Amino acid sequence: MFSRDEAKQDEMRRLLGDERVRYYVGDVRDYDSVLRASRGIDHVFHAAALKQVPSCEFFPLEAVRTNILGSANVVEAAERNGVGSVVVLSTDKAVYPVNAMGMSKAMMEKVAQAHARNNPNSATTVSCVRYGNVMYSRGSVIPLFIEQIKAGRAPTVTDPTMTRFLMSLGESVELVEHAFQHARPGDIFIRKAAACTIGDLAEAVCELFNVPAKLDVIGVRHGEKLDETLASREELTQAEDFGEFLRVPLDARDLNYSLYVSEGELDEGPVEDFNSSNAPRMGVPEIIELLKRLPEVRAELALRDPVLAC
Ligand SMILES: O=c1ccn([C@@H]2O[C@H](COP(=O)(O)OP(=O)(O)O[C@H]3O[C@H](CO)[C@H](O)[C@H](O)[C@H]3O)[C@@H](O)[C@H]2O)c(=O)[nH]1
């Protein structure tokens, strides 16, 4: 475990109580600290990031330092130390990005792919995973709605028609495992997901907590998109479909394009990207079922009304 936050590491140490886990305090921005931590390591899962959209709009260079340069440090240190594989965690906001967070994650993907392209004989397989919103992740909207309802307030909704892909923490971890087991250098693995509107999500939380679905519409925040895209149209023309997952292989051509002008094939491919407005859409009842499966939501329901939690 390598991270900046010694308090969280201490909490994890006590929670796990597992002497096989070693803890390193350091920062992905500091190459030497990453180099030291990745010595003698077989596999790296790179999740360190600045991930809040509005805050990255105010401090874009901080996103550059952590999400792009920090990721480059992780890849470079892994290469130097002969680490077997690196899986870097990306987001749907990296596709057709409009905000600094998404742009920096898109560049992180490019850094990972460039490593694969420029080091064909490397001992280190670097791949990416990309997914939508992880339900109940720290600082995200579902715990916020629940806190607001508990405080007797209406949930603050940016735009009820805004759509997001939803998945559980377990599903995002499955994607990381899939990449770990199957990745070829430079692959991007994408987890398909269902989407919903934020208005329906807020309504579902209200219904679950047995309060009237009265929403407080606050307007779109800095850098937010109305809909998110998990796979671009350009990627879909190349992607392999594995049911739950998509695999976008590396474009491993070199810069000698003339070879491909005469030999290339014209492929129109799909006309649309895979986005949260054309993906399978969940309604309020389906969102409620999904929410009920989250342990954190069940715990909140049990506190409020033990009968409701059953
Ligand atoms: O008070 C609020 C806050 C948010 N939203 C809306 O709820 C949705 C989800 O917002 P979150 O802040 O939970 O998540 P984001 O879509 O902004 O994405 C964030 O969470 C994702 C994973 O959950 C990724 O980590 C991503 O990098 C990170 O910015 C958005 O449509 C947002 O507009 C509201 O309606 N009201």
Coordinates of C-alpha atoms and ligand atoms in Angstrom, one line a residue:
M1 CA 0.0 0.0 0.0
F2 CA 1.5 3.3 -1.2
S3 CA -0.2 6.6 -0.4
R4 CA 0.2 10.0 1.1
D5 CA -2.2 9.6 3.9
E6 CA -0.6 8.0 7.0
A7 CA -3.9 8.3 9.0
K8 CA -5.8 6.2 6.4
Q9 CA -2.9 3.7 6.3
D10 CA -3.0 3.4 10.0
E11 CA -6.8 2.8 9.9
M12 CA -6.3 0.1 7.2
R13 CA -3.5 -1.5 9.2
R14 CA -5.7 -1.9 12.2
L15 CA -8.7 -3.0 10.1
L16 CA -6.8 -5.7 8.1
G17 CA -4.4 -6.8 10.8
D18 CA -2.5 -8.6 8.1
E19 CA 1.3 -8.7 8.4
R20 CA 1.7 -9.5 4.7
V21 CA 0.5 -6.0 3.9
R22 CA 3.3 -3.4 3.9
Y23 CA 2.7 0.3 4.0
Y24 CA 4.7 3.1 2.3
V25 CA 4.1 6.7 2.8
G26 CA 4.9 8.6 -0.3
D27 CA 3.5 10.6 -3.2
V28 CA 3.1 9.6 -6.9
R29 CA 4.4 13.1 -7.7
D30 CA 7.7 12.1 -6.2
Y31 CA 9.5 9.7 -8.5
D32 CA 12.0 8.5 -6.0
S33 CA 9.4 7.5 -3.5
V34 CA 7.5 5.5 -6.2
L35 CA 10.8 3.9 -7.3
R36 CA 11.6 2.8 -3.8
A37 CA 8.1 1.4 -3.1
S38 CA 7.9 -0.6 -6.4
R39 CA 11.2 -2.3 -5.9
G40 CA 10.7 -6.1 -5.7
I41 CA 7.0 -5.7 -6.6
D42 CA 5.2 -8.1 -9.0
H43 CA 2.0 -6.1 -9.8
V44 CA 0.8 -2.5 -9.4
F45 CA -2.8 -1.2 -9.2
H46 CA -2.6 2.5 -9.7
A47 CA -5.6 4.3 -8.2
A48 CA -4.0 7.5 -6.8
A49 CA -5.8 10.5 -8.3
L50 CA -7.4 13.8 -7.9
K51 CA -11.0 12.9 -8.9
Q52 CA -13.3 15.6 -8.0
V53 CA -14.5 17.4 -11.2
P54 CA -15.2 20.9 -9.7
S55 CA -12.0 21.1 -7.6
C56 CA -9.8 20.1 -10.6
E57 CA -11.4 23.0 -12.6
F58 CA -10.0 25.4 -10.0
F59 CA -6.6 23.7 -9.7
P60 CA -6.0 22.1 -13.1
L61 CA -2.2 22.0 -12.6
E62 CA -2.7 19.9 -9.5
A63 CA -4.5 17.4 -11.7
V64 CA -1.6 17.5 -14.2
R65 CA 0.9 16.8 -11.4
T66 CA -1.0 13.9 -9.8
N67 CA -3.0 12.4 -12.6
I68 CA -0.6 12.8 -15.5
L69 CA 2.9 13.2 -14.2
G70 CA 2.2 11.0 -11.1
S71 CA 1.0 8.2 -13.4
A72 CA 4.1 8.6 -15.6
N73 CA 6.2 8.2 -12.5
V74 CA 4.3 5.0 -11.6
V75 CA 4.8 3.6 -15.1
E76 CA 8.4 4.6 -15.3
A77 CA 9.3 3.2 -11.9
A78 CA 7.5 0.0 -12.7
E79 CA 9.5 -0.3 -15.9
R80 CA 12.8 0.4 -14.1
N81 CA 12.0 -2.2 -11.4
G82 CA 10.8 -4.9 -13.8
V83 CA 7.3 -5.0 -12.3
G84 CA 5.2 -7.6 -14.2
S85 CA 2.0 -5.6 -14.7
V86 CA 0.5 -2.2 -14.0
V87 CA -3.2 -1.5 -14.2
V88 CA -4.1 2.2 -14.1
L89 CA -7.6 3.3 -13.2
S90 CA -9.4 5.7 -15.4
T91 CA -12.9 7.1 -15.8
D92 CA -15.7 7.7 -18.3
K93 CA -14.8 11.4 -17.9
A94 CA -11.7 10.8 -19.9
V95 CA -13.7 10.2 -23.1
Y96 CA -14.4 13.4 -25.1
P97 CA -13.3 15.3 -22.0
V98 CA -14.6 18.7 -21.2
N99 CA -13.2 19.2 -17.7
A100 CA -9.6 19.2 -16.3
M101 CA -10.1 16.0 -14.3
G102 CA -11.3 14.1 -17.5
M103 CA -8.5 15.7 -19.6
S104 CA -5.8 14.7 -17.1
K105 CA -7.2 11.1 -17.0
A106 CA -7.3 11.0 -20.8
M107 CA -3.6 12.0 -20.8
M108 CA -2.9 9.3 -18.2
E109 CA -4.4 6.7 -20.6
K110 CA -2.2 8.1 -23.3
V111 CA 0.9 7.8 -21.1
A112 CA 0.0 4.2 -20.3
Q113 CA -0.5 3.4 -24.0
A114 CA 2.6 5.2 -25.1
H115 CA 4.6 3.0 -22.8
A116 CA 3.3 -0.1 -24.5
R117 CA 3.9 1.4 -28.0
N118 CA 7.4 2.6 -27.3
N119 CA 8.6 -0.4 -25.3
P120 CA 7.5 -3.5 -27.3
N121 CA 10.0 -5.7 -25.5
S122 CA 9.2 -4.5 -22.0
A123 CA 8.8 -7.0 -19.1
T124 CA 6.0 -4.6 -17.8
T125 CA 2.5 -4.9 -19.1
V126 CA 0.7 -1.6 -18.6
S127 CA -3.1 -1.5 -19.2
C128 CA -6.0 0.7 -18.3
V129 CA -9.5 0.2 -16.9
R130 CA -12.3 2.7 -17.4
Y131 CA -15.6 2.8 -15.6
G132 CA -18.4 5.1 -14.6
N133 CA -19.6 6.3 -11.2
V134 CA -18.9 4.0 -8.3
M135 CA -21.9 4.1 -6.1
Y136 CA -21.3 5.3 -2.5
S137 CA -17.6 6.2 -3.3
R138 CA -16.1 8.8 -1.0
G139 CA -17.5 12.3 -1.7
S140 CA -20.0 11.1 -4.2
V141 CA -23.7 12.0 -4.5
I142 CA -25.5 9.0 -2.9
P143 CA -24.0 9.4 0.6
L144 CA -24.6 13.2 0.2
F145 CA -28.3 12.6 -0.6
I146 CA -28.7 10.3 2.4
E147 CA -27.0 12.8 4.7
Q148 CA -29.3 15.5 3.4
I149 CA -32.4 13.4 3.9
K150 CA -31.2 12.4 7.4
A151 CA -30.9 16.1 8.2
G152 CA -34.4 16.7 7.1
R153 CA -33.4 18.5 3.9
A154 CA -34.4 18.0 0.3
P155 CA -31.6 16.4 -1.8
T156 CA -29.7 19.0 -3.9
V157 CA -29.9 17.9 -7.6
T158 CA -27.8 19.7 -10.2
D159 CA -29.9 18.8 -13.2
P160 CA -32.6 16.1 -12.9
T161 CA -32.1 15.1 -16.6
M162 CA -28.3 14.6 -16.2
T163 CA -27.3 10.9 -16.7
R164 CA -24.6 8.8 -15.1
F165 CA -23.4 5.2 -15.4
L166 CA -23.8 3.5 -12.0
M167 CA -21.8 0.5 -10.7
S168 CA -20.9 -1.0 -7.4
L169 CA -17.4 -1.1 -5.9
G170 CA -17.4 -4.9 -6.4
E171 CA -18.1 -4.5 -10.1
S172 CA -15.3 -2.0 -10.6
V173 CA -12.9 -4.3 -8.7
E174 CA -14.0 -7.2 -11.1
L175 CA -13.0 -5.1 -14.0
V176 CA -9.5 -4.4 -12.5
E177 CA -9.1 -8.2 -11.9
H178 CA -10.2 -8.9 -15.5
A179 CA -7.5 -6.5 -16.8
F180 CA -4.9 -7.9 -14.4
Q181 CA -5.6 -11.4 -15.8
H182 CA -6.1 -10.7 -19.5
A183 CA -4.4 -7.5 -20.4
R184 CA -2.1 -7.2 -23.3
P185 CA 0.2 -4.1 -23.3
G186 CA -1.8 -0.9 -23.9
D187 CA -5.2 -2.4 -23.6
I188 CA -8.1 -0.4 -22.2
F189 CA -10.8 -2.5 -20.6
I190 CA -14.3 -0.9 -20.1
R191 CA -17.0 -2.2 -17.9
K192 CA -20.5 -1.9 -19.5
A193 CA -23.0 -0.5 -17.2
A194 CA -26.6 0.7 -17.0
A195 CA -27.3 4.4 -16.5
C196 CA -29.9 6.6 -14.8
T197 CA -30.9 10.2 -14.6
I198 CA -29.9 12.0 -11.4
G199 CA -33.5 13.0 -10.9
D200 CA -34.5 9.4 -10.7
L201 CA -31.6 8.6 -8.5
A202 CA -32.6 11.3 -6.0
E203 CA -36.2 10.1 -6.2
A204 CA -35.1 6.5 -5.5
V205 CA -33.1 7.5 -2.4
C206 CA -36.2 9.5 -1.1
E207 CA -38.5 6.5 -1.7
L208 CA -36.1 4.1 0.0
F209 CA -35.9 6.4 3.0
N210 CA -39.6 6.9 3.0
V211 CA -39.6 10.7 2.6
P212 CA -41.4 12.8 -0.1
A213 CA -39.5 13.1 -3.3
K214 CA -39.0 16.9 -3.2
L215 CA -35.8 17.9 -5.0
D216 CA -33.8 21.1 -4.5
V217 CA -32.5 21.8 -8.1
I218 CA -29.2 23.7 -7.8
G219 CA -27.8 23.8 -11.3
V220 CA -24.8 22.2 -13.0
R221 CA -21.4 22.5 -11.3
H222 CA -18.1 23.6 -12.8
G223 CA -16.9 21.3 -15.6
E224 CA -19.9 18.9 -15.5
K225 CA -21.2 17.1 -18.6
L226 CA -24.9 16.3 -19.1
D227 CA -24.1 12.8 -20.1
E228 CA -20.9 10.7 -19.9
T229 CA -19.3 8.4 -22.5
L230 CA -17.7 5.1 -21.6
A231 CA -16.4 4.3 -25.1
S232 CA -16.0 6.6 -28.0
R233 CA -17.2 5.9 -31.5
E234 CA -13.6 5.7 -32.7
E235 CA -12.8 3.1 -29.9
L236 CA -15.9 1.0 -30.7
T237 CA -14.7 0.5 -34.3
Q238 CA -11.7 -1.3 -32.8
A239 CA -13.2 -2.8 -29.6
E240 CA -13.7 -6.5 -28.8
D241 CA -16.9 -7.3 -27.0
F242 CA -16.6 -9.8 -24.1
G243 CA -20.2 -9.4 -22.8
E244 CA -19.7 -7.5 -19.6
F245 CA -16.5 -5.9 -20.8
L246 CA -15.1 -4.2 -23.8
R247 CA -11.5 -4.4 -24.8
V248 CA -10.0 -1.6 -26.8
P249 CA -6.6 -2.8 -28.1
L250 CA -3.6 -0.6 -28.5
D251 CA -3.2 1.1 -31.9
A252 CA 0.3 -0.3 -32.3
R253 CA 1.1 1.2 -35.7
D254 CA 4.3 3.1 -35.9
L255 CA 4.6 6.6 -37.4
N256 CA 5.2 5.3 -40.9
Y257 CA 1.6 5.8 -42.0
S258 CA 2.3 5.4 -45.7
L259 CA 2.3 1.6 -45.2
Y260 CA -1.3 1.8 -44.1
V261 CA -2.5 4.2 -46.7
S262 CA -2.2 1.5 -49.3
E263 CA -3.1 -1.5 -47.1
G264 CA -5.7 0.0 -44.7
E265 CA -9.3 -1.1 -44.7
L266 CA -12.2 1.3 -44.6
D267 CA -14.5 0.4 -41.8
E268 CA -17.5 2.6 -41.1
G269 CA -18.0 0.9 -37.7
P270 CA -20.7 2.0 -35.3
V271 CA -22.2 5.5 -35.7
E272 CA -22.7 6.2 -32.0
D273 CA -20.5 6.3 -29.0
F274 CA -21.6 4.3 -25.9
N275 CA -22.9 7.0 -23.5
S276 CA -25.1 7.3 -20.5
S277 CA -28.0 8.7 -22.6
N278 CA -28.1 5.8 -25.1
A279 CA -27.1 3.0 -22.6
P280 CA -29.8 0.7 -20.9
R281 CA -31.7 3.1 -18.6
M282 CA -32.7 2.2 -15.1
G283 CA -35.9 3.6 -13.7
V284 CA -36.7 4.4 -10.0
P285 CA -37.7 0.8 -9.1
E286 CA -34.5 -0.7 -10.6
I287 CA -32.3 2.0 -8.9
I288 CA -34.0 1.1 -5.5
E289 CA -33.1 -2.5 -6.0
L290 CA -29.5 -1.6 -6.8
L291 CA -29.3 0.7 -3.8
K292 CA -30.7 -1.9 -1.5
R293 CA -27.7 -4.2 -2.4
L294 CA -25.2 -1.6 -1.1
P295 CA -24.0 -2.5 2.4
E296 CA -23.6 1.2 3.4
V297 CA -27.2 1.9 2.4
R298 CA -28.5 -1.2 4.2
A299 CA -26.6 0.0 7.3
E300 CA -28.2 3.5 7.1
L301 CA -31.7 2.0 6.6
A302 CA -31.2 -0.3 9.6
L303 CA -30.3 2.7 11.7
R304 CA -33.3 4.6 10.6
D305 CA -35.8 1.8 10.7
P306 CA -34.7 -1.8 11.2
V307 CA -37.9 -3.1 9.4
L308 CA -37.2 -1.1 6.2
A309 CA -33.7 -2.6 6.0
C310 CA -35.1 -6.1 5.6
Ligands
LIG1 O1 -25.2 17.9 -4.8 C1 -25.1 17.3 -5.8 C2 -23.9 16.7 -6.2 C3 -23.8 16.0 -7.4 N1 -25.0 15.8 -8.1 C4 -25.0 15.1 -9.4 O2 -24.8 13.7 -9.2 C5 -24.1 13.1 -10.2 C6 -22.9 12.4 -9.6 O3 -22.0 13.3 -9.0 P1 -20.8 12.8 -8.1 O4 -20.1 14.0 -7.5 O5 -21.1 11.7 -7.3 O6 -19.9 12.1 -9.3 P2 -19.3 12.8 -10.6 O7 -20.1 12.3 -11.7 O8 -19.0 14.2 -10.5 O9 -17.9 11.9 -10.7 C7 -17.1 11.7 -9.5 O10 -17.3 10.4 -9.1 C8 -17.0 9.4 -10.0 C9 -17.1 8.0 -9.4 O11 -18.2 7.9 -8.5 C10 -15.5 9.5 -10.4 O12 -14.7 9.1 -9.4 C11 -15.2 10.9 -10.8 O13 -13.9 10.9 -11.0 C12 -15.7 11.9 -9.8 O14 -15.5 13.2 -10.2 C13 -23.7 14.2 -11.2 O15 -24.5 14.2 -12.3 C14 -23.8 15.5 -10.4 O16 -24.2 16.6 -11.2 C15 -26.2 16.3 -7.7 O17 -27.2 16.1 -8.4 N2 -26.2 17.0 -6.5

